[in-house]
């Protein structure tokens, strides 16, 4: 007996995502970084699963690299999500009310997000510098940890610049 609540795929409209807003720097960088990171993460995880299944051992380095790739994936996808307005927000507040109210909320949210990621950029840069100065090495592979952490302030800077652009566009909106 078919499920009465299941929708027939012919009845569902095709979802077409809204076009990207006009930007001086297209989101191509973040999109490709997200796709490549997700692909690398899937390949590494699949290799670990296959090796673990066949040999009852695992690659120790896969966890270390997977954690790094998950962080890169989160930061790169966050950057494009902010620009496309697909980030987590309370739409009742963000999209409700008049245009002046929406603009105030956009400015407030943009300012708080910009300050957060600017601070995160500084802290991640200090962390990478500390790891470089102290010569920390990773437990599984034994490579310097700053090899991983030096990319985090770079990606956080990209998000900060994207947020600055969003805030500028929200400020110029009348």
Short mmCIF file of N, CA and C in Angstrom, two decimals:
data_model
loop_
_atom_site.label_atom_id
_atom_site.label_comp_id
_atom_site.label_asym_id
_atom_site.label_seq_id
_atom_site.Cartn_x
_atom_site.Cartn_y
_atom_site.Cartn_z
N UNK A 1 0.84 -1.18 0.00
CA UNK A 1 0.00 0.00 0.00
C UNK A 1 0.89 1.25 0.00
N UNK A 2 0.70 2.10 -0.96
CA UNK A 2 1.55 3.30 -1.03
C UNK A 2 1.24 4.25 0.13
N UNK A 3 2.24 4.99 0.49
CA UNK A 3 2.10 5.97 1.55
C UNK A 3 1.30 7.16 1.01
N UNK A 4 0.22 7.49 1.72
CA UNK A 4 -0.65 8.58 1.27
C UNK A 4 0.02 9.95 1.44
N UNK A 5 1.00 10.00 2.33
CA UNK A 5 1.65 11.29 2.59
C UNK A 5 2.85 11.54 1.69
N UNK A 6 3.30 10.52 1.02
CA UNK A 6 4.46 10.71 0.15
C UNK A 6 4.05 11.48 -1.10
N UNK A 7 4.84 12.45 -1.43
CA UNK A 7 4.55 13.27 -2.61
C UNK A 7 5.10 12.58 -3.85
N UNK A 8 4.37 12.66 -4.92
CA UNK A 8 4.83 12.14 -6.19
C UNK A 8 5.82 13.15 -6.75
N UNK A 9 6.93 12.66 -7.28
CA UNK A 9 7.96 13.57 -7.77
C UNK A 9 7.46 14.43 -8.93
N UNK A 10 6.46 13.97 -9.64
CA UNK A 10 5.91 14.77 -10.74
C UNK A 10 5.13 15.97 -10.20
N UNK A 11 4.62 15.85 -8.95
CA UNK A 11 3.84 16.94 -8.36
C UNK A 11 4.72 18.04 -7.76
N UNK A 12 5.99 17.74 -7.53
CA UNK A 12 6.88 18.71 -6.90
C UNK A 12 7.49 19.63 -7.94
N UNK A 13 7.48 20.92 -7.67
CA UNK A 13 8.13 21.83 -8.63
C UNK A 13 9.64 21.67 -8.54
N UNK A 14 10.30 21.90 -9.64
CA UNK A 14 11.76 21.84 -9.65
C UNK A 14 12.30 23.04 -8.88
N UNK A 15 13.21 22.76 -7.95
CA UNK A 15 13.81 23.83 -7.18
C UNK A 15 14.91 24.48 -8.00
N UNK A 16 14.81 25.76 -8.15
CA UNK A 16 15.84 26.52 -8.84
C UNK A 16 16.38 27.52 -7.82
N UNK A 17 17.66 27.37 -7.45
CA UNK A 17 18.21 28.31 -6.47
C UNK A 17 18.26 29.72 -7.03
N UNK A 18 18.11 30.70 -6.16
CA UNK A 18 18.17 32.08 -6.65
C UNK A 18 19.57 32.39 -7.17
N UNK A 19 19.66 33.32 -8.11
CA UNK A 19 20.99 33.66 -8.65
C UNK A 19 21.85 34.34 -7.59
N UNK A 20 23.15 34.19 -7.74
CA UNK A 20 24.07 34.84 -6.82
C UNK A 20 23.94 36.35 -6.96
N UNK A 21 24.09 37.07 -5.86
CA UNK A 21 24.07 38.53 -5.97
C UNK A 21 25.26 39.02 -6.79
N UNK A 22 25.13 40.19 -7.42
CA UNK A 22 26.27 40.71 -8.19
C UNK A 22 27.42 41.05 -7.25
N UNK A 23 28.57 40.44 -7.51
CA UNK A 23 29.74 40.63 -6.65
C UNK A 23 30.93 41.04 -7.49
N UNK A 24 31.82 41.79 -6.88
CA UNK A 24 33.06 42.16 -7.55
C UNK A 24 33.97 40.94 -7.70
N UNK A 25 34.02 40.11 -6.65
CA UNK A 25 34.79 38.86 -6.67
C UNK A 25 33.79 37.73 -6.62
N UNK A 26 33.66 36.95 -7.71
CA UNK A 26 32.65 35.88 -7.72
C UNK A 26 32.94 34.81 -6.66
N UNK A 27 31.92 34.05 -6.35
CA UNK A 27 32.03 33.01 -5.34
C UNK A 27 32.69 31.73 -5.87
N UNK A 28 33.25 31.80 -7.03
CA UNK A 28 33.86 30.62 -7.65
C UNK A 28 34.95 30.00 -6.78
N UNK A 29 35.78 30.82 -6.13
CA UNK A 29 36.85 30.32 -5.28
C UNK A 29 36.30 29.47 -4.14
N UNK A 30 35.33 30.02 -3.42
CA UNK A 30 34.76 29.29 -2.30
C UNK A 30 34.03 28.03 -2.75
N UNK A 31 33.33 28.13 -3.88
CA UNK A 31 32.59 26.96 -4.37
C UNK A 31 33.54 25.83 -4.76
N UNK A 32 34.60 26.17 -5.48
CA UNK A 32 35.56 25.13 -5.88
C UNK A 32 36.31 24.56 -4.69
N UNK A 33 36.67 25.41 -3.74
CA UNK A 33 37.35 24.92 -2.54
C UNK A 33 36.44 23.98 -1.76
N UNK A 34 35.17 24.30 -1.69
CA UNK A 34 34.21 23.44 -1.00
C UNK A 34 34.09 22.09 -1.70
N UNK A 35 33.95 22.11 -3.01
CA UNK A 35 33.80 20.86 -3.78
C UNK A 35 35.06 20.00 -3.67
N UNK A 36 36.23 20.61 -3.85
CA UNK A 36 37.47 19.85 -3.79
C UNK A 36 37.73 19.29 -2.38
N UNK A 37 37.42 20.08 -1.37
CA UNK A 37 37.60 19.62 0.01
C UNK A 37 36.68 18.47 0.33
N UNK A 38 35.43 18.59 -0.09
CA UNK A 38 34.47 17.51 0.16
C UNK A 38 34.87 16.24 -0.59
N UNK A 39 35.37 16.39 -1.81
CA UNK A 39 35.84 15.23 -2.57
C UNK A 39 37.03 14.56 -1.92
N UNK A 40 38.00 15.36 -1.47
CA UNK A 40 39.18 14.81 -0.78
C UNK A 40 38.78 14.12 0.51
N UNK A 41 37.87 14.73 1.23
CA UNK A 41 37.39 14.14 2.48
C UNK A 41 36.70 12.80 2.24
N UNK A 42 35.90 12.74 1.20
CA UNK A 42 35.20 11.49 0.87
C UNK A 42 36.20 10.41 0.46
N UNK A 43 37.20 10.75 -0.34
CA UNK A 43 38.20 9.77 -0.78
C UNK A 43 39.03 9.25 0.39
N UNK A 44 39.45 10.15 1.26
CA UNK A 44 40.26 9.73 2.42
C UNK A 44 39.44 8.83 3.34
N UNK A 45 38.21 9.20 3.58
CA UNK A 45 37.36 8.41 4.46
C UNK A 45 37.06 7.05 3.84
N UNK A 46 36.78 7.01 2.54
CA UNK A 46 36.53 5.74 1.87
C UNK A 46 37.76 4.84 1.92
N UNK A 47 38.94 5.40 1.68
CA UNK A 47 40.17 4.61 1.76
C UNK A 47 40.36 4.03 3.15
N UNK A 48 40.09 4.82 4.17
CA UNK A 48 40.23 4.34 5.54
C UNK A 48 39.23 3.23 5.84
N UNK A 49 38.01 3.36 5.37
CA UNK A 49 37.00 2.33 5.60
C UNK A 49 37.40 1.03 4.91
N UNK A 50 37.87 1.12 3.67
CA UNK A 50 38.26 -0.08 2.93
C UNK A 50 39.45 -0.77 3.61
N UNK A 51 40.46 0.02 3.99
CA UNK A 51 41.63 -0.56 4.65
C UNK A 51 41.24 -1.17 5.99
N UNK A 52 40.40 -0.51 6.73
CA UNK A 52 39.97 -1.04 8.03
C UNK A 52 39.17 -2.32 7.86
N UNK A 53 38.34 -2.39 6.84
CA UNK A 53 37.53 -3.57 6.59
C UNK A 53 38.41 -4.75 6.16
N UNK A 54 39.38 -4.50 5.31
CA UNK A 54 40.20 -5.59 4.78
C UNK A 54 41.31 -6.03 5.73
N UNK A 55 41.83 -5.13 6.55
CA UNK A 55 43.00 -5.46 7.37
C UNK A 55 42.78 -5.33 8.86
N UNK A 56 41.64 -4.85 9.31
CA UNK A 56 41.36 -4.60 10.72
C UNK A 56 42.32 -3.56 11.31
N UNK A 57 42.97 -2.80 10.48
CA UNK A 57 43.83 -1.68 10.88
C UNK A 57 43.26 -0.42 10.24
N UNK A 58 43.74 0.71 10.66
CA UNK A 58 43.30 1.95 10.01
C UNK A 58 44.50 2.84 9.75
N UNK A 59 44.30 3.74 8.82
CA UNK A 59 45.32 4.75 8.57
C UNK A 59 45.23 5.78 9.69
N UNK A 60 46.28 5.95 10.44
CA UNK A 60 46.26 6.90 11.56
C UNK A 60 46.19 8.34 11.06
N UNK A 61 46.74 8.59 9.90
CA UNK A 61 46.80 9.95 9.40
C UNK A 61 45.46 10.46 8.89
N UNK A 62 44.52 9.55 8.60
CA UNK A 62 43.25 10.00 8.01
C UNK A 62 42.44 10.84 8.97
N UNK A 63 42.47 10.51 10.26
CA UNK A 63 41.70 11.30 11.22
C UNK A 63 42.24 12.72 11.30
N UNK A 64 43.54 12.83 11.33
CA UNK A 64 44.18 14.14 11.42
C UNK A 64 43.84 15.03 10.22
N UNK A 65 43.96 14.46 9.05
CA UNK A 65 43.68 15.22 7.83
C UNK A 65 42.18 15.46 7.68
N UNK A 66 41.37 14.50 8.08
CA UNK A 66 39.91 14.66 7.99
C UNK A 66 39.43 15.82 8.87
N UNK A 67 39.98 15.94 10.05
CA UNK A 67 39.59 17.05 10.94
C UNK A 67 39.95 18.38 10.29
N UNK A 68 41.15 18.46 9.73
CA UNK A 68 41.56 19.68 9.04
C UNK A 68 40.63 19.98 7.87
N UNK A 69 40.32 18.96 7.07
CA UNK A 69 39.45 19.17 5.90
C UNK A 69 38.04 19.57 6.31
N UNK A 70 37.55 19.04 7.42
CA UNK A 70 36.22 19.45 7.90
C UNK A 70 36.20 20.92 8.29
N UNK A 71 37.28 21.39 8.89
CA UNK A 71 37.35 22.81 9.25
C UNK A 71 37.42 23.67 8.00
N UNK A 72 38.23 23.26 7.02
CA UNK A 72 38.32 24.00 5.75
C UNK A 72 36.95 24.01 5.06
N UNK A 73 36.28 22.86 5.06
CA UNK A 73 34.96 22.76 4.46
C UNK A 73 33.97 23.70 5.13
N UNK A 74 34.00 23.74 6.44
CA UNK A 74 33.09 24.62 7.18
C UNK A 74 33.34 26.08 6.86
N UNK A 75 34.60 26.48 6.85
CA UNK A 75 34.91 27.89 6.59
C UNK A 75 34.62 28.29 5.15
N UNK A 76 34.97 27.43 4.19
CA UNK A 76 34.74 27.80 2.79
C UNK A 76 33.24 27.83 2.46
N UNK A 77 32.50 26.88 2.99
CA UNK A 77 31.05 26.87 2.73
C UNK A 77 30.35 28.01 3.47
N UNK A 78 30.87 28.38 4.63
CA UNK A 78 30.28 29.50 5.38
C UNK A 78 30.40 30.80 4.61
N UNK A 79 31.52 30.99 3.95
CA UNK A 79 31.72 32.22 3.20
C UNK A 79 30.67 32.40 2.12
N UNK A 80 30.42 31.36 1.34
CA UNK A 80 29.41 31.47 0.29
C UNK A 80 28.00 31.49 0.87
N UNK A 81 27.78 30.82 1.99
CA UNK A 81 26.45 30.83 2.62
C UNK A 81 26.09 32.23 3.10
N UNK A 82 27.05 32.96 3.64
CA UNK A 82 26.78 34.33 4.08
C UNK A 82 26.34 35.19 2.90
N UNK A 83 27.06 35.11 1.81
CA UNK A 83 26.76 35.95 0.65
C UNK A 83 25.42 35.59 0.04
N UNK A 84 25.10 34.29 -0.01
CA UNK A 84 23.85 33.83 -0.61
C UNK A 84 22.67 33.88 0.35
N UNK A 85 22.88 34.39 1.55
CA UNK A 85 21.86 34.45 2.60
C UNK A 85 21.29 33.07 2.91
N UNK A 86 22.15 32.07 2.91
CA UNK A 86 21.75 30.71 3.25
C UNK A 86 22.30 30.30 4.61
N UNK A 87 22.86 31.25 5.34
CA UNK A 87 23.39 30.95 6.66
C UNK A 87 22.23 30.87 7.67
N UNK A 88 22.53 30.38 8.85
CA UNK A 88 21.50 30.25 9.88
C UNK A 88 21.11 31.64 10.35
N UNK A 89 19.83 31.91 10.28
CA UNK A 89 19.31 33.19 10.76
C UNK A 89 17.85 33.00 11.08
N UNK A 90 17.31 33.91 11.82
CA UNK A 90 15.89 33.85 12.17
C UNK A 90 15.15 34.67 11.13
N UNK A 91 14.55 33.97 10.17
CA UNK A 91 13.96 34.66 9.03
C UNK A 91 12.76 35.52 9.42
N UNK A 92 12.08 35.16 10.50
CA UNK A 92 10.96 35.98 10.95
C UNK A 92 11.45 37.39 11.28
N UNK A 93 12.64 37.49 11.87
CA UNK A 93 13.20 38.80 12.19
C UNK A 93 13.93 39.41 10.99
N UNK A 94 14.71 38.57 10.29
CA UNK A 94 15.55 39.09 9.21
C UNK A 94 14.73 39.53 8.00
N UNK A 95 13.65 38.83 7.70
CA UNK A 95 12.86 39.13 6.51
C UNK A 95 11.52 39.79 6.82
N UNK A 96 11.18 39.93 8.09
CA UNK A 96 9.89 40.51 8.45
C UNK A 96 9.96 42.01 8.60
N UNK A 97 8.81 42.64 8.62
CA UNK A 97 8.74 44.08 8.82
C UNK A 97 9.03 44.87 7.57
N UNK A 98 9.16 46.17 7.77
CA UNK A 98 9.41 47.06 6.65
C UNK A 98 10.85 47.04 6.20
N UNK A 99 11.12 47.78 5.14
CA UNK A 99 12.48 47.78 4.58
C UNK A 99 13.49 48.42 5.53
N UNK A 100 13.07 49.43 6.29
CA UNK A 100 13.99 50.07 7.25
C UNK A 100 14.36 49.08 8.36
N UNK A 101 13.38 48.32 8.82
CA UNK A 101 13.64 47.32 9.86
C UNK A 101 14.55 46.22 9.33
N UNK A 102 14.31 45.74 8.14
CA UNK A 102 15.16 44.70 7.54
C UNK A 102 16.59 45.21 7.37
N UNK A 103 16.72 46.46 6.97
CA UNK A 103 18.06 47.05 6.79
C UNK A 103 18.78 47.14 8.13
N UNK A 104 18.07 47.57 9.19
CA UNK A 104 18.69 47.64 10.52
C UNK A 104 19.16 46.26 10.99
N UNK A 105 18.32 45.25 10.78
CA UNK A 105 18.71 43.89 11.17
C UNK A 105 19.89 43.40 10.34
N UNK A 106 19.90 43.70 9.06
CA UNK A 106 21.02 43.29 8.21
C UNK A 106 22.31 43.97 8.66
N UNK A 107 22.22 45.25 8.99
CA UNK A 107 23.41 45.97 9.47
C UNK A 107 23.89 45.42 10.81
N UNK A 108 22.96 45.16 11.73
CA UNK A 108 23.34 44.64 13.04
C UNK A 108 23.96 43.24 12.91
N UNK A 109 23.31 42.36 12.14
CA UNK A 109 23.84 41.00 11.97
C UNK A 109 25.17 41.03 11.24
N UNK A 110 25.29 41.87 10.23
CA UNK A 110 26.55 41.98 9.50
C UNK A 110 27.69 42.49 10.37
N UNK A 111 27.38 43.48 11.21
CA UNK A 111 28.41 44.05 12.09
C UNK A 111 28.88 43.03 13.11
N UNK A 112 27.94 42.33 13.75
CA UNK A 112 28.31 41.33 14.75
C UNK A 112 29.11 40.19 14.10
N UNK A 113 28.67 39.73 12.94
CA UNK A 113 29.39 38.66 12.24
C UNK A 113 30.77 39.12 11.82
N UNK A 114 30.87 40.34 11.30
CA UNK A 114 32.16 40.88 10.89
C UNK A 114 33.12 40.98 12.07
N UNK A 115 32.65 41.48 13.20
CA UNK A 115 33.50 41.58 14.38
C UNK A 115 33.94 40.21 14.87
N UNK A 116 33.02 39.24 14.83
CA UNK A 116 33.37 37.89 15.26
C UNK A 116 34.47 37.30 14.38
N UNK A 117 34.30 37.37 13.07
CA UNK A 117 35.28 36.75 12.18
C UNK A 117 36.58 37.54 12.13
N UNK A 118 36.53 38.84 12.34
CA UNK A 118 37.78 39.61 12.43
C UNK A 118 38.55 39.18 13.67
N UNK A 119 37.86 39.03 14.78
CA UNK A 119 38.50 38.53 16.00
C UNK A 119 39.02 37.11 15.83
N UNK A 120 38.23 36.27 15.18
CA UNK A 120 38.65 34.89 14.93
C UNK A 120 39.89 34.85 14.05
N UNK A 121 39.97 35.73 13.08
CA UNK A 121 41.14 35.81 12.21
C UNK A 121 42.39 36.11 13.03
N UNK A 122 42.29 37.09 13.93
CA UNK A 122 43.43 37.46 14.77
C UNK A 122 43.82 36.29 15.68
N UNK A 123 42.84 35.66 16.31
CA UNK A 123 43.15 34.56 17.21
C UNK A 123 43.73 33.35 16.48
N UNK A 124 43.19 33.04 15.31
CA UNK A 124 43.73 31.92 14.54
C UNK A 124 45.13 32.23 14.03
N UNK A 125 45.39 33.48 13.68
CA UNK A 125 46.74 33.87 13.27
C UNK A 125 47.73 33.73 14.42
N UNK A 126 47.32 34.13 15.61
CA UNK A 126 48.19 33.98 16.78
C UNK A 126 48.43 32.50 17.09
N UNK A 127 47.39 31.68 16.94
CA UNK A 127 47.54 30.25 17.19
C UNK A 127 48.54 29.63 16.21
N UNK A 128 48.41 29.97 14.93
CA UNK A 128 49.33 29.44 13.93
C UNK A 128 50.76 29.91 14.21
N UNK A 129 50.91 31.15 14.61
CA UNK A 129 52.24 31.68 14.92
C UNK A 129 52.83 30.99 16.15
N UNK A 130 52.01 30.76 17.17
CA UNK A 130 52.48 30.03 18.35
C UNK A 130 52.90 28.61 18.00
N UNK A 131 52.12 27.94 17.16
CA UNK A 131 52.49 26.58 16.76
C UNK A 131 53.78 26.58 15.96
N UNK A 132 54.00 27.60 15.17
CA UNK A 132 55.25 27.72 14.42
C UNK A 132 56.42 27.96 15.37
N UNK A 133 56.23 28.91 16.30
CA UNK A 133 57.32 29.26 17.22
C UNK A 133 57.67 28.12 18.16
N UNK A 134 56.70 27.39 18.62
CA UNK A 134 56.94 26.32 19.58
C UNK A 134 57.30 25.00 18.90
N UNK A 135 57.12 24.90 17.60
CA UNK A 135 57.50 23.69 16.89
C UNK A 135 56.61 22.50 17.18
N UNK A 136 55.32 22.75 17.44
CA UNK A 136 54.40 21.65 17.71
C UNK A 136 54.30 20.74 16.49
N UNK A 137 54.21 19.44 16.76
CA UNK A 137 54.03 18.47 15.68
C UNK A 137 52.76 17.68 15.92
N UNK A 138 52.20 17.19 14.84
CA UNK A 138 50.96 16.43 14.94
C UNK A 138 51.25 15.03 15.50
N UNK A 139 50.30 14.47 16.24
CA UNK A 139 50.57 13.19 16.89
C UNK A 139 50.67 12.00 15.92
N UNK A 140 49.88 11.98 14.87
CA UNK A 140 49.85 10.80 13.99
C UNK A 140 50.94 10.82 12.93
N UNK A 141 51.11 11.96 12.29
CA UNK A 141 52.05 12.02 11.17
C UNK A 141 53.39 12.60 11.60
N UNK A 142 53.36 13.48 12.57
CA UNK A 142 54.60 14.10 13.04
C UNK A 142 55.03 15.32 12.25
N UNK A 143 54.11 15.88 11.45
CA UNK A 143 54.43 17.10 10.71
C UNK A 143 54.13 18.31 11.58
N UNK A 144 54.75 19.44 11.31
CA UNK A 144 54.43 20.64 12.09
C UNK A 144 52.94 20.99 11.98
N UNK A 145 52.32 21.30 13.12
CA UNK A 145 50.88 21.60 13.11
C UNK A 145 50.57 22.92 12.43
N UNK A 146 51.58 23.80 12.32
CA UNK A 146 51.29 25.07 11.64
C UNK A 146 51.01 24.85 10.17
N UNK A 147 51.40 23.70 9.61
CA UNK A 147 51.03 23.39 8.23
C UNK A 147 49.53 23.35 8.08
N UNK A 148 48.85 22.89 9.10
CA UNK A 148 47.38 22.86 9.08
C UNK A 148 46.82 24.23 9.47
N UNK A 149 47.32 24.76 10.58
CA UNK A 149 46.69 25.94 11.15
C UNK A 149 46.97 27.23 10.40
N UNK A 150 47.97 27.27 9.52
CA UNK A 150 48.24 28.52 8.81
C UNK A 150 47.13 28.87 7.81
N UNK A 151 46.34 27.87 7.40
CA UNK A 151 45.28 28.13 6.43
C UNK A 151 44.02 28.66 7.10
N UNK A 152 43.89 28.46 8.39
CA UNK A 152 42.67 28.89 9.07
C UNK A 152 42.52 30.41 9.12
N UNK A 153 43.57 31.19 9.46
CA UNK A 153 43.39 32.64 9.40
C UNK A 153 43.18 33.15 7.97
N UNK A 154 43.73 32.44 7.00
CA UNK A 154 43.52 32.84 5.60
C UNK A 154 42.04 32.70 5.24
N UNK A 155 41.46 31.54 5.57
CA UNK A 155 40.04 31.34 5.25
C UNK A 155 39.14 32.24 6.08
N UNK A 156 39.52 32.49 7.32
CA UNK A 156 38.74 33.41 8.15
C UNK A 156 38.82 34.83 7.61
N UNK A 157 39.95 35.20 7.03
CA UNK A 157 40.09 36.51 6.40
C UNK A 157 39.16 36.62 5.19
N UNK A 158 39.06 35.54 4.41
CA UNK A 158 38.15 35.53 3.26
C UNK A 158 36.72 35.78 3.73
N UNK A 159 36.31 35.10 4.80
CA UNK A 159 34.95 35.31 5.33
C UNK A 159 34.80 36.75 5.81
N UNK A 160 35.81 37.27 6.49
CA UNK A 160 35.75 38.65 6.99
C UNK A 160 35.59 39.63 5.84
N UNK A 161 36.33 39.43 4.76
CA UNK A 161 36.20 40.31 3.60
C UNK A 161 34.83 40.18 2.95
N UNK A 162 34.31 38.96 2.85
CA UNK A 162 32.96 38.77 2.30
C UNK A 162 31.93 39.47 3.17
N UNK A 163 32.08 39.36 4.49
CA UNK A 163 31.14 40.02 5.40
C UNK A 163 31.26 41.54 5.29
N UNK A 164 32.46 42.05 5.08
CA UNK A 164 32.63 43.50 4.89
C UNK A 164 31.89 43.95 3.64
N UNK A 165 31.96 43.14 2.58
CA UNK A 165 31.22 43.47 1.36
C UNK A 165 29.72 43.43 1.56
N UNK A 166 29.24 42.42 2.31
CA UNK A 166 27.81 42.32 2.61
C UNK A 166 27.36 43.54 3.41
N UNK A 167 28.17 43.90 4.40
CA UNK A 167 27.83 45.05 5.24
C UNK A 167 27.83 46.35 4.43
N UNK A 168 28.79 46.49 3.53
CA UNK A 168 28.84 47.69 2.68
C UNK A 168 27.61 47.78 1.79
N UNK A 169 27.22 46.64 1.19
CA UNK A 169 26.03 46.64 0.33
C UNK A 169 24.77 46.92 1.14
N UNK A 170 24.70 46.38 2.37
CA UNK A 170 23.53 46.66 3.22
C UNK A 170 23.50 48.13 3.63
N UNK A 171 24.64 48.73 3.84
CA UNK A 171 24.71 50.14 4.22
C UNK A 171 24.30 51.04 3.07
N UNK A 172 24.67 50.67 1.83
CA UNK A 172 24.35 51.48 0.67
C UNK A 172 22.91 51.34 0.21
N UNK A 173 22.25 50.26 0.63
CA UNK A 173 20.87 50.04 0.25
C UNK A 173 19.97 51.12 0.85
N UNK A 174 19.09 51.65 0.06
CA UNK A 174 18.20 52.70 0.57
C UNK A 174 16.83 52.19 0.82
#
